[in-house]
Coordinates of C-alpha atoms and ligand atoms in Angstrom, one line a residue:
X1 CA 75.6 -51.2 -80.9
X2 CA 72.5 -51.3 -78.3
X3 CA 74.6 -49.9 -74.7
X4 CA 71.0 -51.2 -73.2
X5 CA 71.6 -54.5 -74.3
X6 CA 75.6 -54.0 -73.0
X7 CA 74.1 -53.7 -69.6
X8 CA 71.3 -56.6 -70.0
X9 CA 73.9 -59.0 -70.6
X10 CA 76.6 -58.2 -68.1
X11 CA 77.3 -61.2 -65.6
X12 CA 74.3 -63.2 -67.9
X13 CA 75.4 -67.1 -68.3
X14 CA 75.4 -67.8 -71.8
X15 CA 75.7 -71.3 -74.3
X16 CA 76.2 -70.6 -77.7
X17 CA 75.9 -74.2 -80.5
X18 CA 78.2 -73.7 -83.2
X19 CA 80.2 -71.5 -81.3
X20 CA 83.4 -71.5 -83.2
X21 CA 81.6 -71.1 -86.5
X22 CA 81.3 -67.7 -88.1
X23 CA 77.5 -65.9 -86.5
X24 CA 78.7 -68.0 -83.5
X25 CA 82.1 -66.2 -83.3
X26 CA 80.7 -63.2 -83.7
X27 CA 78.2 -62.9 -81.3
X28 CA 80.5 -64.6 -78.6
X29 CA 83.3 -61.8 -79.3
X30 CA 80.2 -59.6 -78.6
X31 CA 78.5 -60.9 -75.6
X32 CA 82.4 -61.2 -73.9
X33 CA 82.5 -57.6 -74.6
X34 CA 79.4 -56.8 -72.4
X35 CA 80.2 -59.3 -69.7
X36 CA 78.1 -61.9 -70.3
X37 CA 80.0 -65.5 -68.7
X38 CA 80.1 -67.5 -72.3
X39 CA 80.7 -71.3 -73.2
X40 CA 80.9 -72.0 -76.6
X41 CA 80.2 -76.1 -78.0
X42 CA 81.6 -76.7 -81.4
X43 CA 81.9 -79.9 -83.2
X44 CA 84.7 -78.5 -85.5
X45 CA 83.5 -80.8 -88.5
X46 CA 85.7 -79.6 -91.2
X47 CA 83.6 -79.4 -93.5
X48 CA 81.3 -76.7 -91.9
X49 CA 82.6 -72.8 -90.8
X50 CA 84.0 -73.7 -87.1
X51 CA 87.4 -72.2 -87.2
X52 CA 89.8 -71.9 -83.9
X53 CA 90.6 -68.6 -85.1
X54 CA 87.5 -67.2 -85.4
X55 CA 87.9 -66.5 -81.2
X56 CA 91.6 -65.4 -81.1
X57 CA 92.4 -62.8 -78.9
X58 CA 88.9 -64.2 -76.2
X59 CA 90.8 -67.6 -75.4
X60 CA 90.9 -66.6 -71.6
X61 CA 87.4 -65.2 -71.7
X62 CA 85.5 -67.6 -72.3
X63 CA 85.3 -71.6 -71.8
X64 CA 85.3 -73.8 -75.7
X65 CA 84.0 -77.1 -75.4
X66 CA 84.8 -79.3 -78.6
X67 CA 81.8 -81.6 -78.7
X68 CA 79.0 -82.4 -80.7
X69 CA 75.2 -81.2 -80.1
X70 CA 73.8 -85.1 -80.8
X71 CA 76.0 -86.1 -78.3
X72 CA 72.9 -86.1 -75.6
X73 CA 74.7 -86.1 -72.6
X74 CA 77.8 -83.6 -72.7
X75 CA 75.2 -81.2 -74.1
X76 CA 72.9 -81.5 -71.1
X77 CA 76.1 -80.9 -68.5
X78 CA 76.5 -77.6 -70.8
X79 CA 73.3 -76.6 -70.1
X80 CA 72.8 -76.9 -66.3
X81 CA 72.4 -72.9 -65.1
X82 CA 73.0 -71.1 -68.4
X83 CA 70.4 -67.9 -68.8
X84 CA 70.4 -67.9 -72.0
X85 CA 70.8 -70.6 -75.2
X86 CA 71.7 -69.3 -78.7
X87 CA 71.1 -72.0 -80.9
X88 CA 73.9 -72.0 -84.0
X89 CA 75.0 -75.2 -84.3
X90 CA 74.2 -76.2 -87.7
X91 CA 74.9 -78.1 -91.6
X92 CA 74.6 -75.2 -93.5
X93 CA 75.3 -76.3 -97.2
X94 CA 72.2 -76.7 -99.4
X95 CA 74.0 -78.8 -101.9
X96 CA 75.6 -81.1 -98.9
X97 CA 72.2 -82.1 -97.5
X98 CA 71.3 -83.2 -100.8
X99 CA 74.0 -84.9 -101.3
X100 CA 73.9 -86.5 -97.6
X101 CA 70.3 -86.4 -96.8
X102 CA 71.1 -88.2 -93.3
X103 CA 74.0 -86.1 -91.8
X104 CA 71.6 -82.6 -92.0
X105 CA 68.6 -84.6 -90.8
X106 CA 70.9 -85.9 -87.9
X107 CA 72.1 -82.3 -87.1
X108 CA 69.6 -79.9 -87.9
X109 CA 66.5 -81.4 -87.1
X110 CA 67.2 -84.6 -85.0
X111 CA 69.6 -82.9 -82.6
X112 CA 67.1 -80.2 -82.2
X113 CA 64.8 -82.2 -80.7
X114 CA 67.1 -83.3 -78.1
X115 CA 68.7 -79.8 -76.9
X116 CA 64.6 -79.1 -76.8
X117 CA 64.4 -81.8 -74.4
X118 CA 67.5 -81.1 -72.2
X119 CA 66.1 -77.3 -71.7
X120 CA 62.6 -79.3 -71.0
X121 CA 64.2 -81.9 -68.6
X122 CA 67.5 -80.0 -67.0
X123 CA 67.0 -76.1 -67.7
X124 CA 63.2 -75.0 -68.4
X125 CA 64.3 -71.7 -67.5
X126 CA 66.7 -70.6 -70.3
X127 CA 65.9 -68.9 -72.9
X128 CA 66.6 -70.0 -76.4
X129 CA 67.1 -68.2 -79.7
X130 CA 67.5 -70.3 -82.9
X131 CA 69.2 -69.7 -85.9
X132 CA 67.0 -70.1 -88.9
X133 CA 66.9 -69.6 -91.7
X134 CA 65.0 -67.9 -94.8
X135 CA 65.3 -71.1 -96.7
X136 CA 62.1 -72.2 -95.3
X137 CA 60.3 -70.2 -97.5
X138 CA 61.8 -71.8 -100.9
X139 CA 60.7 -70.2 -104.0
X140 CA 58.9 -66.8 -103.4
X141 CA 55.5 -66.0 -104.2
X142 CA 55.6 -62.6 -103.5
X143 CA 58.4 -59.9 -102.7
X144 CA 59.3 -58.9 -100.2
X145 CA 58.9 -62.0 -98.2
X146 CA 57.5 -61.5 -95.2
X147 CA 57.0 -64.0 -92.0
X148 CA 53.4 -65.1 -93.4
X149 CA 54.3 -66.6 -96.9
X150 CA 53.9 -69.7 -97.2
X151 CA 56.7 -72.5 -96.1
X152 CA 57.7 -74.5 -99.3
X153 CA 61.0 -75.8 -99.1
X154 CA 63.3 -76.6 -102.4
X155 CA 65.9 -78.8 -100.8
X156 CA 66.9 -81.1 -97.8
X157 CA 68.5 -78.4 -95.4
X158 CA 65.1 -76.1 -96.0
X159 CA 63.3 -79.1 -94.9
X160 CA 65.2 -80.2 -91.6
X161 CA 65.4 -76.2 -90.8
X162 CA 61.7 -75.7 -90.9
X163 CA 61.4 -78.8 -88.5
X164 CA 64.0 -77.6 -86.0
X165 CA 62.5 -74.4 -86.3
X166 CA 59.3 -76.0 -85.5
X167 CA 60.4 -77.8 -82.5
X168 CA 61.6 -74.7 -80.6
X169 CA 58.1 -72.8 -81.4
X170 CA 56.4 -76.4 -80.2
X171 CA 58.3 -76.3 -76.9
X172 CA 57.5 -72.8 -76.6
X173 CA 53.9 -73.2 -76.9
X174 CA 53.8 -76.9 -75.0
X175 CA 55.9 -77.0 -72.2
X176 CA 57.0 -73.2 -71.9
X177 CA 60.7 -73.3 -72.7
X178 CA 60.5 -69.9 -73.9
X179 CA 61.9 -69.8 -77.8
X180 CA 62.2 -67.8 -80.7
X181 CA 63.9 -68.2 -83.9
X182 CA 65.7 -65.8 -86.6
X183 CA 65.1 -66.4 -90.0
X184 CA 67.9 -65.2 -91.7
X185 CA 68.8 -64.4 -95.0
X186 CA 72.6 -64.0 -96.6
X187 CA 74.8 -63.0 -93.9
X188 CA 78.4 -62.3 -94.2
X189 CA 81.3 -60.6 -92.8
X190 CA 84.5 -61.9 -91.1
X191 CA 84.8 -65.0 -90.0
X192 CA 82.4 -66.4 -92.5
X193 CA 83.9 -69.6 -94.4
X194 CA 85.5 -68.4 -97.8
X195 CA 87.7 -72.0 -98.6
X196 CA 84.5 -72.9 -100.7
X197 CA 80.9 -71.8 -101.6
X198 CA 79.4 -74.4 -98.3
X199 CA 78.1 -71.4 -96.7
X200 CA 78.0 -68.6 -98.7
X201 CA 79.0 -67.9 -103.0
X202 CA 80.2 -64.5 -101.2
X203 CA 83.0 -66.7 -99.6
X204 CA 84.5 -67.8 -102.6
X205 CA 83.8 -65.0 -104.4
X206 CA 86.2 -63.1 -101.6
X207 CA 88.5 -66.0 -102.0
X208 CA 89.2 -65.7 -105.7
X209 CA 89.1 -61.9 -105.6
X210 CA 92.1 -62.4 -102.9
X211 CA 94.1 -64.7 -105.1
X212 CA 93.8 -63.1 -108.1
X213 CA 91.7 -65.1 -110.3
X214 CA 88.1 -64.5 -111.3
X215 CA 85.4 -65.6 -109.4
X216 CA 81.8 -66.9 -111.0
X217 CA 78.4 -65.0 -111.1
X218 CA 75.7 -67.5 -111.7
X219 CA 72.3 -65.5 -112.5
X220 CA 73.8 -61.9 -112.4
X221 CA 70.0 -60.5 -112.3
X222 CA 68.9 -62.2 -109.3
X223 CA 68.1 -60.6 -106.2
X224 CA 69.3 -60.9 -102.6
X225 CA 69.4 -59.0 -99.1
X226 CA 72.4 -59.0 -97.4
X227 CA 72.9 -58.5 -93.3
X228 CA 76.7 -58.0 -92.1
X229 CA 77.2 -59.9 -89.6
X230 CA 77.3 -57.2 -86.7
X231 CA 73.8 -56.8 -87.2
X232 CA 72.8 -60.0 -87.2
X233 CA 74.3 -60.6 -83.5
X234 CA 72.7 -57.6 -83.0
X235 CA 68.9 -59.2 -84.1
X236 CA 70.2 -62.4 -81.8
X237 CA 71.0 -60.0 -78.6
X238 CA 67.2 -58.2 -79.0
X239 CA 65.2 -61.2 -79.6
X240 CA 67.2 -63.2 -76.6
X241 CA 66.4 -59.8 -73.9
X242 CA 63.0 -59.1 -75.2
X243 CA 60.4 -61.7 -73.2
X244 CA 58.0 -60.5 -76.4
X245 CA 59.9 -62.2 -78.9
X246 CA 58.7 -66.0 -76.9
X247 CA 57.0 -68.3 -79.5
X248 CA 57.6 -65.7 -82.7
X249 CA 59.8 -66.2 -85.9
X250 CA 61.6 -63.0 -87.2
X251 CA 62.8 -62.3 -90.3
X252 CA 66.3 -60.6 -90.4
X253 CA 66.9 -58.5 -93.7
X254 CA 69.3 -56.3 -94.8
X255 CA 69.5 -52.6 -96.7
X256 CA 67.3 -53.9 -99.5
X257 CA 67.6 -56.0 -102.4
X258 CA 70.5 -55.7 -104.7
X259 CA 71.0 -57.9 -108.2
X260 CA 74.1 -60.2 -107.9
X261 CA 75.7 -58.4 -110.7
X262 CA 75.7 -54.9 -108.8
X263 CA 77.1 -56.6 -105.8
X264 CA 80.3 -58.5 -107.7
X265 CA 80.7 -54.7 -109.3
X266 CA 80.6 -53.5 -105.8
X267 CA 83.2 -56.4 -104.3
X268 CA 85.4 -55.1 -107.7
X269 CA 85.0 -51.5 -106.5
X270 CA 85.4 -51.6 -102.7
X271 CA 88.8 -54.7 -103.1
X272 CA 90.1 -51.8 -105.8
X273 CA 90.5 -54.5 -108.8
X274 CA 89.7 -58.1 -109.8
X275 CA 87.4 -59.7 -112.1
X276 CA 84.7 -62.2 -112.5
X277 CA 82.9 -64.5 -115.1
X278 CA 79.3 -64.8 -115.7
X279 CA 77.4 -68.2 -116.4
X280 CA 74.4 -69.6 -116.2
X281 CA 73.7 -72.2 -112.7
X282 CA 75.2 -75.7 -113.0
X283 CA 72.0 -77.7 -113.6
X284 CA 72.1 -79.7 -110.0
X285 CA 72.2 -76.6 -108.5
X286 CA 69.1 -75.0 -110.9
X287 CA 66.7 -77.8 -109.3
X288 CA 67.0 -76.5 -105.6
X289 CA 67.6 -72.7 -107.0
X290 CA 65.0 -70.4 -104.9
X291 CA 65.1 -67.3 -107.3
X292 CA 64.8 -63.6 -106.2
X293 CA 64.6 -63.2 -102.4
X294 CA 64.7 -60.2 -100.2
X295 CA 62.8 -60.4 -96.7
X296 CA 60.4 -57.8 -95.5
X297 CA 61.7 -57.3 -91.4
X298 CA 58.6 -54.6 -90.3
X299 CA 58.1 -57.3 -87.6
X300 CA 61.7 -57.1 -86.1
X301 CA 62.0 -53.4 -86.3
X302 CA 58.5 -52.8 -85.0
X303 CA 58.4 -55.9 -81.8
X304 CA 62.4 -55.8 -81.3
X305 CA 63.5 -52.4 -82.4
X306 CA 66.2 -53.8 -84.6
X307 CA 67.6 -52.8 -87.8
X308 CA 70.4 -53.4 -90.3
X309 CA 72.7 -50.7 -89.7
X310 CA 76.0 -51.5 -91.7
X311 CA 75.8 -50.3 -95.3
X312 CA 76.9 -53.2 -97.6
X313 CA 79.8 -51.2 -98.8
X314 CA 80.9 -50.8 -95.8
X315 CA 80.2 -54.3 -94.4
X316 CA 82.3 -55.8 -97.8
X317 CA 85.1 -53.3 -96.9
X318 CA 85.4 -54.7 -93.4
X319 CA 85.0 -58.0 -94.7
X320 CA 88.1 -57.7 -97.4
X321 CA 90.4 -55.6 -94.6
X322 CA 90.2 -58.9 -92.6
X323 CA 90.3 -61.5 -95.3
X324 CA 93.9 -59.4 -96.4
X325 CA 95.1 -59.5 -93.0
X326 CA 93.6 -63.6 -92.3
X327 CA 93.9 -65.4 -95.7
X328 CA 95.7 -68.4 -94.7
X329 CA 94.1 -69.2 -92.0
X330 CA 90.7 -69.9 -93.9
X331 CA 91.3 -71.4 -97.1
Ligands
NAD401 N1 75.5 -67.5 -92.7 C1 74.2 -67.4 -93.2 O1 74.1 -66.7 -94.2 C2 73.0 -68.1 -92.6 C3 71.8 -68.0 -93.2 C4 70.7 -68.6 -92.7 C5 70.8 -69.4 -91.5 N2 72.0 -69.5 -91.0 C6 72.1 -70.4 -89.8 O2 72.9 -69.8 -88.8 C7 73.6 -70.8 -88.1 C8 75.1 -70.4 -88.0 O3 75.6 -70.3 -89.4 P1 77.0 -69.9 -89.7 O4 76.9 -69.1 -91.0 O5 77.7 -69.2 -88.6 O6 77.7 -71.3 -90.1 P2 79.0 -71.9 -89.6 O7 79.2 -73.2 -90.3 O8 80.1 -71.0 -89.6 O9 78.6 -72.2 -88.1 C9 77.9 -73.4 -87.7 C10 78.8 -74.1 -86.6 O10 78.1 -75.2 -86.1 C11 79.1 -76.2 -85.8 N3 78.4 -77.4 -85.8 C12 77.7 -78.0 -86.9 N4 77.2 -79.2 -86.5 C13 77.5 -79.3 -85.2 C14 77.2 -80.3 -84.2 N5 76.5 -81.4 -84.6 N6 77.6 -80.2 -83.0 C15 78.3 -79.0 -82.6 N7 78.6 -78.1 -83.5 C16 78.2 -78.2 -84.8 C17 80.1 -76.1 -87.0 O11 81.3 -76.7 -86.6 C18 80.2 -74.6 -87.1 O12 81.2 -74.0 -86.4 C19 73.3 -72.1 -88.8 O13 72.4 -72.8 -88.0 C20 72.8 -71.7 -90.1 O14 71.8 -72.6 -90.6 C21 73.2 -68.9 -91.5

């Protein structure tokens, strides 16, 4: 943890979207802890990661407001004299938004465009950061993905991302709400959603593992990145203090690229037992499929200072300590 940014945030107002979900949890827990006055909005869809218990212990710390970002008006009565917007709220199942085209176009790139315009209308001030998303990019051309590739979608969510992404650079640029956006790749950690695979295979992976039956690897060769979580609130922190960041996309990585084999062999290791099947992907889910992926972050370390500090063991033993302790409470 960045003391410097401890100090920056202390007595800072602060409106976190999706604020009961699992990044949003996180990086409320943190901002209490260096304190920052923080509101949280949350829709609580069931279907998506908000979880009540993902702030127990900070119920007298901080204010919860259980309403949804498209609702125009209670979001702009949020907004009046926050510092400082961090942008969460969002549909974050790929398989979901093709399923429901609509619903993701309503929340992650509609709504957008009216949070934009209630900083532009009722708080020009604040400064936003937005939760993106390496999804954008779709099917790599080139590895490590850095922040100039090419942005080629393969599915809805990518689609209505790279549009709300969009927007906040566009106000940015246009009107001077100043914005920046994280795109970020597989982040886990408590808190994440583990009931099904909405969020995150990990999830369910760390489900099964915890209930005794085998979990699936589809594609055991590909490759991913991995941020715990703690670093990625950290990544949110630098880019919302640095005035530098304004109008620039980041990409948040991890330690490097590992296969997904090597990683369900890891989970086995660190949980001390437990098994898992291999297969090939369910043909609905082979169309939107983006292949290997690992980002390239030289721009975050270099403009923000940042870097993944959590070793994946490490982050997956933290992550199975609280899963022991929280099971039924998430699935
Ligand atoms: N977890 C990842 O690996 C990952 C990767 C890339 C991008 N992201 C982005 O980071 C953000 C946070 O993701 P997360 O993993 O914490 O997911 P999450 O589902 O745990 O959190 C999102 C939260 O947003 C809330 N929400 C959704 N629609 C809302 C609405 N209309 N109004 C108010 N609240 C609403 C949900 O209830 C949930 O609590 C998302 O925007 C997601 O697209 C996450």
């Amino acid at each position: 943890m960045n003391s410097r940014l401890d100090d920056f945030f202390a007595g800072k107002r602060v409106l976190i979207t999706g604020g009961l979900g699992f990044i949003g949890s996180t990086l409320a827990r943190r901002l209490v802890d260096c304190g920052a006055s923080v509101v949280l909005v949350d829709s609580l869809v069931p279907e998506y990661g908000g979880n009540p218990l993902n702030i127990q212990g900070l119920e007298d710390r901080l204010r919860v407001n259980i309403s949804d970002v498209r609702d125009e008006h209670s979001f702009r009565c949020l907004l009046q004299g926050q510092d400082y917007l961090f942008n969460l709220a969002g549909q974050t199942s790929h398989m979901d938004s093709m399923r429901d085209p609509f619903t993701d176009l309503e929340i992650n790139c509609r709504s957008q465009l009216s949070i934009l315009e209630a900083c532009r209308h009722h708080n020009p001030a604040v400064k936003i950061v937005f939760a993106s998303t390496r999804q954008l990019y779709g099917k790599p051309d080139y590895l490590p993905v850095d922040e100039k590739h090419l942005l080629r979608p393969v599915d809805v969510n990518g689609v209505n991302k790279m549009a709300g992404e969009s927007f906040h650079i566009l106000y940015n640029n246009v009107y001077g709400v100043a914005a920046c956006a994280l795109r970020l790749g597989n982040t886990y950690g408590p808190r994440m959603r583990i009931k099904d695979a909405r969020q995150t295979f990990l999830g369910i992976w760390i489900r099964l593992l915890l209930e005794n039956k085998p979990f699936e690897i589809w594609e055991g060769g590909q490759l991913r990145d991995f941020t715990f979580v703690d670093d990625a609130v950290e990544a949110f922190l630098a880019a919302a203090a640095a005035p530098e960041s304004a109008g620039r996309v980041f990409n948040v990585g991890g330690h490097g690229p590992i296969s997904l084999k090597e990683l369900g062999d890891l989970l086995l290791a660190v949980a001390g037992g437990g098994a898992y099947v291999e297969r090939s992907f369910p043909e609905e889910r082979k169309r939107i499929d983006i292949g290997d992926y690992y980002a390239d972050d030289a721009r975050i370390r270099s403009v923000l200072g940042w870097e993944a500090r959590t070793g994946l063991r490490e982050g997956l033993a933290r992550t199975i300590a609280y899963y022991r302790e929280h099971l039924p409470h998430y699935v």
